Coordinates of C-alpha atoms in Angstrom, one line a residue:
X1 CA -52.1 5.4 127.0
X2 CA -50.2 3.3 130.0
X3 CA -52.3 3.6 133.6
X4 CA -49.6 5.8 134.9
X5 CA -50.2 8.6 132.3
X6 CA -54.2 7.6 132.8
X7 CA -53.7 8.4 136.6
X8 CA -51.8 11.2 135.8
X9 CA -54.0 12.9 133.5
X10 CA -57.0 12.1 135.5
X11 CA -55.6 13.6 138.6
X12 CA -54.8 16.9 137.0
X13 CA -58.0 17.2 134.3
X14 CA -60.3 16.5 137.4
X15 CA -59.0 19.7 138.5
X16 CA -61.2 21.4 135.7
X17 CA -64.5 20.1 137.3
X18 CA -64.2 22.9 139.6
X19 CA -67.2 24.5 140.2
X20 CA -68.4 27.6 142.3
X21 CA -69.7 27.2 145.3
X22 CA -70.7 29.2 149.2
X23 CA -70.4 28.0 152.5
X24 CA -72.3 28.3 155.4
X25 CA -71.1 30.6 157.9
X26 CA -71.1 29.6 161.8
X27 CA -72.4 31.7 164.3
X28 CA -70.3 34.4 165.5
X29 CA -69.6 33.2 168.9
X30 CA -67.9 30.1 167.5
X31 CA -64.2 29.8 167.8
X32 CA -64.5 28.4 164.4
X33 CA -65.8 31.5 163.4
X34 CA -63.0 33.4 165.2
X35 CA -60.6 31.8 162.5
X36 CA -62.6 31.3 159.8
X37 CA -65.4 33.8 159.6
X38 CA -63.3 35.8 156.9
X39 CA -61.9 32.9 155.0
X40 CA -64.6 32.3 152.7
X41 CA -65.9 33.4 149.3
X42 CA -64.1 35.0 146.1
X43 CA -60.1 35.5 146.4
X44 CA -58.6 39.0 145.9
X45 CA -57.0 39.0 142.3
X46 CA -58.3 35.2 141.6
X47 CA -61.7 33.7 140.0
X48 CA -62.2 30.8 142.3
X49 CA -63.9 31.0 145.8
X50 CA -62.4 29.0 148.9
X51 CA -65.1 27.0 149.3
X52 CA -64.8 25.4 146.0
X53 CA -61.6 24.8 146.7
X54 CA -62.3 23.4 149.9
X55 CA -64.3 20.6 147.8
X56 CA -62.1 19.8 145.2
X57 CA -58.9 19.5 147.2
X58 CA -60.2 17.0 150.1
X59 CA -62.2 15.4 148.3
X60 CA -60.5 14.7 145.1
X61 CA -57.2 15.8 144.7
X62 CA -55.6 15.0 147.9
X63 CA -56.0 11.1 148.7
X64 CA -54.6 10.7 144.7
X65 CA -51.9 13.7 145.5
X66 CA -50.6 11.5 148.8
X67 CA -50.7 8.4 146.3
X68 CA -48.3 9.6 144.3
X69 CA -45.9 11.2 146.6
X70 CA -45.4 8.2 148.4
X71 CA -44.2 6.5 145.1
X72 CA -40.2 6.4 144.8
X73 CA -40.0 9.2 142.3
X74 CA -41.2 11.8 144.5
X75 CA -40.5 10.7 147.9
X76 CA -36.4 11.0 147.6
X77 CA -34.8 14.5 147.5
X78 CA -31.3 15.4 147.1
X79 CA -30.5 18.6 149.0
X80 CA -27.2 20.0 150.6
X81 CA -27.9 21.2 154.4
X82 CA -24.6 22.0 154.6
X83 CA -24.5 24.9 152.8
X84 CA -23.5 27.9 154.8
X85 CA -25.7 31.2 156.0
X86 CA -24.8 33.5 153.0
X87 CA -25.8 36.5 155.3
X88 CA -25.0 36.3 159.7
X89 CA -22.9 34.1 160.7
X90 CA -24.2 33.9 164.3
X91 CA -27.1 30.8 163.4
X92 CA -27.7 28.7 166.8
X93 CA -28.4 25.5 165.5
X94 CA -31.1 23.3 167.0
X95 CA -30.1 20.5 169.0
X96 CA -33.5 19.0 169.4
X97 CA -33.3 15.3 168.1
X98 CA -36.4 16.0 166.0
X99 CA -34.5 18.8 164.4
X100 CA -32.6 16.4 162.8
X101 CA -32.8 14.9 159.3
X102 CA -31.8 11.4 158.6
X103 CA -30.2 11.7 155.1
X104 CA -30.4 7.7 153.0
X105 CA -27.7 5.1 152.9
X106 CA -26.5 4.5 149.5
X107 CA -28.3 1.4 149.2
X108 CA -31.5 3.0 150.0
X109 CA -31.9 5.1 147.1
X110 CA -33.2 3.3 144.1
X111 CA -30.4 2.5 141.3
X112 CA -32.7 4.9 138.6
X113 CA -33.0 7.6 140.3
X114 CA -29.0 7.7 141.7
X115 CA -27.6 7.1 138.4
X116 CA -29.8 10.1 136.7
X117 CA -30.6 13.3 137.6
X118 CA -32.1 14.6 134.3
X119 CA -33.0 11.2 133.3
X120 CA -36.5 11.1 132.3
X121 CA -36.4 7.8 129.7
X122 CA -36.0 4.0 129.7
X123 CA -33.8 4.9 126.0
X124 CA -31.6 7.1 128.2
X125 CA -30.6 4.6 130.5
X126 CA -29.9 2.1 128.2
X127 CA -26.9 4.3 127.0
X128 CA -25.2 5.0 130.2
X129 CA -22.0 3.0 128.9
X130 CA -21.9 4.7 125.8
X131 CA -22.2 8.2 127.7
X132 CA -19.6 7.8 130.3
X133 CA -16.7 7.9 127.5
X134 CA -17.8 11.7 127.2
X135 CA -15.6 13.4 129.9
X136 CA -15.3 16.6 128.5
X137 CA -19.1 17.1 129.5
X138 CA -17.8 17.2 133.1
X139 CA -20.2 17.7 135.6
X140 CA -23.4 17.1 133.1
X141 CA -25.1 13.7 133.5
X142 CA -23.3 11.0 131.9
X143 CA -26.1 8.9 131.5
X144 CA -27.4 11.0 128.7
X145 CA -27.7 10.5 125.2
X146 CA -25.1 13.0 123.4
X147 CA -28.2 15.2 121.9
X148 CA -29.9 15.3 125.7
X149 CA -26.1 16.0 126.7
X150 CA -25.5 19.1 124.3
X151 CA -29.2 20.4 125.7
X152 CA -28.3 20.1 129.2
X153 CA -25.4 22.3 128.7
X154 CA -27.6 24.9 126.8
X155 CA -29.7 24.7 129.2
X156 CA -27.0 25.6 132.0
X157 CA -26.5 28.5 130.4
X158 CA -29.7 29.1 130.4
X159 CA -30.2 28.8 133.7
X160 CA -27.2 30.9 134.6
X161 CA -28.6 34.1 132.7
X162 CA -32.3 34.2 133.5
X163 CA -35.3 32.6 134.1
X164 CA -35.1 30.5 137.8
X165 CA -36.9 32.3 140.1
X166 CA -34.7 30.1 143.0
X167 CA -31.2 29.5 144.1
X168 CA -31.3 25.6 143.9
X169 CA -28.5 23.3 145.3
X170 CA -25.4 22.0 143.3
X171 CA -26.8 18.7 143.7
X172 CA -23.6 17.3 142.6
X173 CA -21.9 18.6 145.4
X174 CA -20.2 16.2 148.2
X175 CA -22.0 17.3 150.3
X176 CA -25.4 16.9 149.0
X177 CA -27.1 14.2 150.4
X178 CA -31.0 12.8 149.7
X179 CA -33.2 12.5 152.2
X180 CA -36.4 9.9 152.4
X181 CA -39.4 12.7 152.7
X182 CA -41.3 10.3 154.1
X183 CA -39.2 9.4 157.0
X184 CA -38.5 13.0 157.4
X185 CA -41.7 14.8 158.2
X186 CA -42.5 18.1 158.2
X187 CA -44.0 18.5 161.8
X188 CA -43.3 20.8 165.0
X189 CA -39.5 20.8 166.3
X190 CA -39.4 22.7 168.4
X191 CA -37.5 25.3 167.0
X192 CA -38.9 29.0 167.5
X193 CA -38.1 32.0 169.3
X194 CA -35.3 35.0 168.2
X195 CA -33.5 32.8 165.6
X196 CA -36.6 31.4 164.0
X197 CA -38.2 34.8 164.0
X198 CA -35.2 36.6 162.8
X199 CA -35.4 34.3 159.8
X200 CA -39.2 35.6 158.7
X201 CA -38.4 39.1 159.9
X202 CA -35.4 39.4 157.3
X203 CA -37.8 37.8 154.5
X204 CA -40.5 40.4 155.0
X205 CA -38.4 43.2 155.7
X206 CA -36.3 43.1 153.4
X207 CA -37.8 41.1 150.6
X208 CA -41.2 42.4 150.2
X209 CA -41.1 45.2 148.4
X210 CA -42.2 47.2 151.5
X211 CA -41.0 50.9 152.5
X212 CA -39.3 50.4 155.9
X213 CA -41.4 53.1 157.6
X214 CA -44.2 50.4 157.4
X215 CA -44.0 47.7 160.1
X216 CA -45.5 44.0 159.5
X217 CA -47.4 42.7 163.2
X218 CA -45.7 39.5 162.1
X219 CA -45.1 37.5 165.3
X220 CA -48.5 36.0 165.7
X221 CA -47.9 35.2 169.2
X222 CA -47.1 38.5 170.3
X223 CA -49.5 40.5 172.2
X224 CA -50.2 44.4 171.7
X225 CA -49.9 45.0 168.3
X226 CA -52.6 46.6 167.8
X227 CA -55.1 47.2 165.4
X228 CA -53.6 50.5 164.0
X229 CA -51.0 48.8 163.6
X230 CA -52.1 46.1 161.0
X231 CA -55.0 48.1 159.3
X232 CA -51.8 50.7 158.3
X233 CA -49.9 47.8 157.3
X234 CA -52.3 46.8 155.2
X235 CA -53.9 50.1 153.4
X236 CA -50.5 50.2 152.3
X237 CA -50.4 46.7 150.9
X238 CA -53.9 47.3 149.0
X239 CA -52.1 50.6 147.4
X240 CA -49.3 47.9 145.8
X241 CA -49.6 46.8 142.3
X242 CA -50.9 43.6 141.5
X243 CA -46.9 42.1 140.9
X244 CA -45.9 43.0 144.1
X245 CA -49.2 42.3 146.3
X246 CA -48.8 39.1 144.7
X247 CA -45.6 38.5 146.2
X248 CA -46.0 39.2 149.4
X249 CA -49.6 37.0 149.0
X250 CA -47.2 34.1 148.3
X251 CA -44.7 34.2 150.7
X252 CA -47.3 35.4 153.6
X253 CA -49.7 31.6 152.0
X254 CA -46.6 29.8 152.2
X255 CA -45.7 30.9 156.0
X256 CA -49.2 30.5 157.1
X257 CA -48.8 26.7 155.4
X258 CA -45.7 25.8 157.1
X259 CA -47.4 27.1 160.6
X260 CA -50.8 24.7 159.6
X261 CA -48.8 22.0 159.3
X262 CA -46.7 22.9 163.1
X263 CA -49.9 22.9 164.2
X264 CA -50.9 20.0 163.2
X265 CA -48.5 17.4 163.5
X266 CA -47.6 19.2 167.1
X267 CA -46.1 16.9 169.9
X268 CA -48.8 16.7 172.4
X269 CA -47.0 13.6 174.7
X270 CA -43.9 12.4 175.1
X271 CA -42.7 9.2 177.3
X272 CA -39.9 6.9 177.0
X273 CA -41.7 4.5 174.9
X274 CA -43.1 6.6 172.2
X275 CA -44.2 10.2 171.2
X276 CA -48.1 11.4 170.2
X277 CA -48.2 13.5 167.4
X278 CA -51.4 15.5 166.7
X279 CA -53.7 18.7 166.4
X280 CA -52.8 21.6 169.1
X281 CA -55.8 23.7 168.4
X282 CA -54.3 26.8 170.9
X283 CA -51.2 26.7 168.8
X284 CA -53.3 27.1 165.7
X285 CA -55.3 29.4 167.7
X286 CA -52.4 32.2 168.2
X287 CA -51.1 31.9 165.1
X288 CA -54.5 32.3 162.9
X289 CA -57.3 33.6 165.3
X290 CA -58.8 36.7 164.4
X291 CA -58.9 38.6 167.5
X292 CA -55.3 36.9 169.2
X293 CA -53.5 38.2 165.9
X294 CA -55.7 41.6 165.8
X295 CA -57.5 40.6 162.6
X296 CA -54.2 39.1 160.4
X297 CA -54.9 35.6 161.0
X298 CA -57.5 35.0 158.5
X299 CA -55.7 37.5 155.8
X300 CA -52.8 34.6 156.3
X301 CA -55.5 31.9 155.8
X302 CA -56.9 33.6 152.9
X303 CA -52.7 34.2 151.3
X304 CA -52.9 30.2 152.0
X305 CA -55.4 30.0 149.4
X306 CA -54.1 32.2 147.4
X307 CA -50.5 30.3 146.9
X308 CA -52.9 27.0 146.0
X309 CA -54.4 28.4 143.2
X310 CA -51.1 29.6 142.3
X311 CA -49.3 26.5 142.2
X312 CA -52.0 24.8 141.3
X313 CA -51.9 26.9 138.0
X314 CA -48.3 26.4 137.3
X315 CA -49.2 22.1 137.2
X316 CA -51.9 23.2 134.5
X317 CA -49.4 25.3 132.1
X318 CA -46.8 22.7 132.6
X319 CA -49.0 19.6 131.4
X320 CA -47.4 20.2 128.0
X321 CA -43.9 18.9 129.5
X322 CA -44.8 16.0 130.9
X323 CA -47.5 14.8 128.4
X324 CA -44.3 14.7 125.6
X325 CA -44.3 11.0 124.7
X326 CA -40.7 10.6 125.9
X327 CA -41.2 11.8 128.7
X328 CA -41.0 9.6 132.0
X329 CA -40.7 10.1 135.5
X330 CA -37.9 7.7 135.8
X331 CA -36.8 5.8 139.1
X332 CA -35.7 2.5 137.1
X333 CA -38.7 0.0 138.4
X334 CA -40.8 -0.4 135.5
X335 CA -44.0 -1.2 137.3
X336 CA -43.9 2.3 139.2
X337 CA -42.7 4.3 136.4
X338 CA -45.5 3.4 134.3
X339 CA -48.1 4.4 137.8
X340 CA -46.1 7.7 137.9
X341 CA -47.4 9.8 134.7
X342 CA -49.1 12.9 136.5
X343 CA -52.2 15.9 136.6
X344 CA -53.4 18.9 135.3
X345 CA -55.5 21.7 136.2
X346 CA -57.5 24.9 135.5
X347 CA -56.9 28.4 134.9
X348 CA -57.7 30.2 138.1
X349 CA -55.6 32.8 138.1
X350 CA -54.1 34.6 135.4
X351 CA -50.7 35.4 135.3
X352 CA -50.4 37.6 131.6
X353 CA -51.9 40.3 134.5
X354 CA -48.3 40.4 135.4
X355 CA -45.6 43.0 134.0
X356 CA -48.3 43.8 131.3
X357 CA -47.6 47.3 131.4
X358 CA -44.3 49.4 129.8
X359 CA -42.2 46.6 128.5
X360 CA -39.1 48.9 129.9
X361 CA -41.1 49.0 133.4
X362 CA -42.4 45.8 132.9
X363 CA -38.3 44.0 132.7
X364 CA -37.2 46.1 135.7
X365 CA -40.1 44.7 137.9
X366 CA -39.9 41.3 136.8
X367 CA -36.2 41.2 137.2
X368 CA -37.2 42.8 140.9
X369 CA -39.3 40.1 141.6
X370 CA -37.1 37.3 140.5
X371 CA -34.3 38.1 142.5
X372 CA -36.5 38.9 145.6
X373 CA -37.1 35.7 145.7
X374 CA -33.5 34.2 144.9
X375 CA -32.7 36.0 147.7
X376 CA -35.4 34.2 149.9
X377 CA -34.5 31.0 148.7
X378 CA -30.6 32.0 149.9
X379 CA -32.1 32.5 153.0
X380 CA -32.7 28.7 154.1
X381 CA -30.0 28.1 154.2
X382 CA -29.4 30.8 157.4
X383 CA -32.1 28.2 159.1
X384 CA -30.5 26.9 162.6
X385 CA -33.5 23.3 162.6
X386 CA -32.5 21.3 160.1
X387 CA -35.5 19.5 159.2
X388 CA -37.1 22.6 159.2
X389 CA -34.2 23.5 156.4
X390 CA -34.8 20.7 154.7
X391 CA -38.5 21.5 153.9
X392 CA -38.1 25.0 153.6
X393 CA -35.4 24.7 150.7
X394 CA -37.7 22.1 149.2
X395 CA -41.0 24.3 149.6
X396 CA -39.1 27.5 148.1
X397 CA -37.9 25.6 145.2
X398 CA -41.1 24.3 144.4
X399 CA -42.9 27.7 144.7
X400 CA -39.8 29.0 142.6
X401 CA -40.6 26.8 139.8
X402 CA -44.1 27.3 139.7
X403 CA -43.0 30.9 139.4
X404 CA -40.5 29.6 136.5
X405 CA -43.6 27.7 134.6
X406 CA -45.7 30.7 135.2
X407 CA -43.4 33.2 133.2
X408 CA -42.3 30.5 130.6
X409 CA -45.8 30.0 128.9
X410 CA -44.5 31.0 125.1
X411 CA -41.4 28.4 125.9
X412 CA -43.7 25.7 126.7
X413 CA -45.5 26.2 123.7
X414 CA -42.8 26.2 121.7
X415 CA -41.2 23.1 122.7
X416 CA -40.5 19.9 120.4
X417 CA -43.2 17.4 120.4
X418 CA -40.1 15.2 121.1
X419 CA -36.9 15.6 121.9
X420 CA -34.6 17.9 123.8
X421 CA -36.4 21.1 124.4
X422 CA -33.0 23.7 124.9
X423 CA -35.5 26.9 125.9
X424 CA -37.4 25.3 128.7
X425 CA -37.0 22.2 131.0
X426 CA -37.5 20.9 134.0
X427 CA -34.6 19.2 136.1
X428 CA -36.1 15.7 138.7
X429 CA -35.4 18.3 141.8
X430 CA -37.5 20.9 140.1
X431 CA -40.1 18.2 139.6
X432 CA -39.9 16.9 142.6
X433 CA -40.0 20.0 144.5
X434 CA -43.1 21.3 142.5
X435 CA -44.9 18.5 143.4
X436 CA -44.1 18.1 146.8
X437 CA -44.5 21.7 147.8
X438 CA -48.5 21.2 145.7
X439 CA -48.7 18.5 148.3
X440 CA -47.6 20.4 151.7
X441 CA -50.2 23.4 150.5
X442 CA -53.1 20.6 149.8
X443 CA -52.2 18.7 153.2
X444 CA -52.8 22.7 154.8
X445 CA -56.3 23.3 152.7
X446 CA -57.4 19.8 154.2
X447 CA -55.7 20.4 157.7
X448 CA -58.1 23.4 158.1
X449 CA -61.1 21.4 157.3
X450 CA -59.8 19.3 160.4
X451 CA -59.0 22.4 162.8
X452 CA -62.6 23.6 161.6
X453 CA -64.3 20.6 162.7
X454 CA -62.2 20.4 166.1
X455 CA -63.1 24.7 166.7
X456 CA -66.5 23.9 166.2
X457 CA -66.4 21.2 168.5
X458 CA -64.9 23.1 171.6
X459 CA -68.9 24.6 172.2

């Protein structure tokens, strides 16, 4: 076994040391407490408690996560920004200079990864001559063998009929660029107001599966909602099946991660020489504190939670894909490539819960929840900051193929020990998505360790 696949392993099989485990609560009066005195224990519908959670993840998973994410692999993603608002026309883009996105210069991509899209193998590579006499493959990957190239077009189809839970980018398109993650943080643009709240407002209400006499208090930094308010929002969300709580538990953790990580990496000073990024504790304040958001903010904390264990679940089923011996994660520097093999995890929450009733019913809701979230992932591209684009699309694709993994269990079992696998695989942006959407949700668990410490500080 090379070190890679030893880092790889060990990253995601330390995941399975998890053990249970209750914090100490603080005292009432804290501010800490404010934000945090509901965010503890077991999580609805899941096994694992937070505090366990709270262990594993800053303490083990997420200096090795940040490792690897800075390697080349997973720290270039192609995406198309350009892509217009399939639903209003009337977006008001952002003109804030940190709302832009700095795509790469040609020569700043590595040669492995711009030459291969769904190249995952040193043997691949060495037949890019041979491959590029194929043009009646078209738009499939030239760099192919003609076995991987005959599965990439079955799997096309495949695509096109069923199982992707997201609308992802024609990466081959002109106008799809990639973009250096790590010179493109996700931090606070500055973009907020109507158009940023009209984008949320149209993903709850419309996407949720919620009856539209029942309104969400979803600006958290709007005053006089009212408890009646969210306690009926709620009672009806408790009354949902487990399928469609879910849902909303997952796109409600995923807004509450993107707003941790606004908080955090907020601009606190600004001069002509340089700009201070850092903690803004009100801003995490009004967007999580229990009595400024009339008792929602922990819920969102708690959904935060929720979408870890989720994700985290979907890196555990798909350890079967990545541990196939011909598998690489391929950027075309030897030395990395063989430091790149990657985790696995534990079973935390158990997805067979899903559509496990009528097999007639079952379809229908499935089907319902997969294009719900198409849809959402269509929505991104309606997002007037572009950075803010950038790692939405990227954070919706990820979440959309955990969803894919998740529902895809008996395909993964099935699949060759080596060679093509035409039922299920996993194209470098899903990867790289995956990943990098696990390691926005494990900077947020360890971000709220920080704004704990910093609330407990203020008395």
């Amino acid at each position: 076994m090379d070190r890679g696949w030893g880092f790889l392993i060990g990253l995601l099989g330390a995941v399975w040391l998890l053990s249970s485990g209750h914090g100490e609560q603080q005292p009432p009066e804290t501010a800490a407490q404010r934000c945090f005195c509901q965010v503890s224990g077991y999580l609805d519908d899941c096994t694992c408690d937070v505090e366990t959670i709270d262990r594993f993840n800053n303490y083990r998973l997420f200096p090795r996560l940040q490792k690897l994410l800075e390697s080349d692999y997973f720290r270039y993603y192609k995406v198309n920004l350009k892509r217009p608002c399939p639903f209003w026309n009337d977006i008001s883009q952002c003109g804030r200079r940190d709302c832009a996105v700095k795509p790469c210069q040609s020569d700043e991509v590595p040669d492995g990864i711009k030459s291969a899209s769904y190249k995952y193998s040193e043997e691949a590579n060495n037949l890019i001559e041979e491959c590029e006499q194929a043009e009646r493959l078209g738009a499939v990957d030239e760099s192919l063998s003609e076995e991987t190239q005959k599965a990439v077009l079955q799997w096309t189809k495949h695509d096109d009929s069923s199982d992707n839970f997201c609308e992802a980018d024609d990466i081959q398109s002109p106008d799809a660029e990639y973009v250096d993650l790590l010179l493109n943080p996700e931090r606070y643009t500055g973009y907020k107001g109507p158009d940023a709240w009209k984008i949320w407002n149209v993903i709850y209400e419309e996407n949720c599966f919620k009856p539209q006499t029942i309104k969400r208090p979803l600006n958290p930094l709007a005053s006089g909602q009212g408890k009646l308010l969210t306690n009926t929002f709620y009672s009806w969300l408790e009354g949902l099946c487990v399928e469609k709580r879910a849902f909303y538990r997952l796109i409600s953790g995923l807004h509450a991660s993107i707003n941790v990580h606004l908080s955090a990496r907020y601009l606190l000073q600004e001069t002509w020489l340089e700009k201070k990024w850092g903690h803004n504790i009100t801003e995490f304040q009004q967007r999580f504190d229990g009595i400024l958001t009339q008792g929602e903010g922990p819920r969102r904390l708690k959904n935060l939670y929720f979408l870890y264990l989720i994700e985290l679940r979907a890196l555990s089923k798909v350890l079967p894909f990545f541990e196939r011996p011909d598998f690489q994660l391929f950027t075309g520097n030897k030395i990395q490539d063989e430091e790149n093999k990657m985790l696995s995890f534990p079973l935390h929450f158990d997805e067979n819960s899903f559509f496990a009733g009528d097999k007639k019913e079952a379809h229908k809701l499935k089907e319902d929840f997969r294009l719900h979230f198409r849809n959402i992932s269509r929505i991104m591209d309606c997002v007037g900051c572009f950075k803010c684009r950038l790692w939405g699309k990227l954070q919706t694709q990820g979440l959309g193929t955990a969803l894919k993994i998740l529902f895809s269990e008996k395909l993964i079992a099935n699949m060759p020990e080596s060679g093509p696998s035409y039922e299920f695989h996993l194209t470098r942006q899903e990867i790289v998505s995956l990943f990098n959407a696990f390691g926005r949700i494990s900077t947020s668990v360890k971000e709220l360790e920080n704004f704990r410490n910093l609330l407990q500080s203020i008395h």
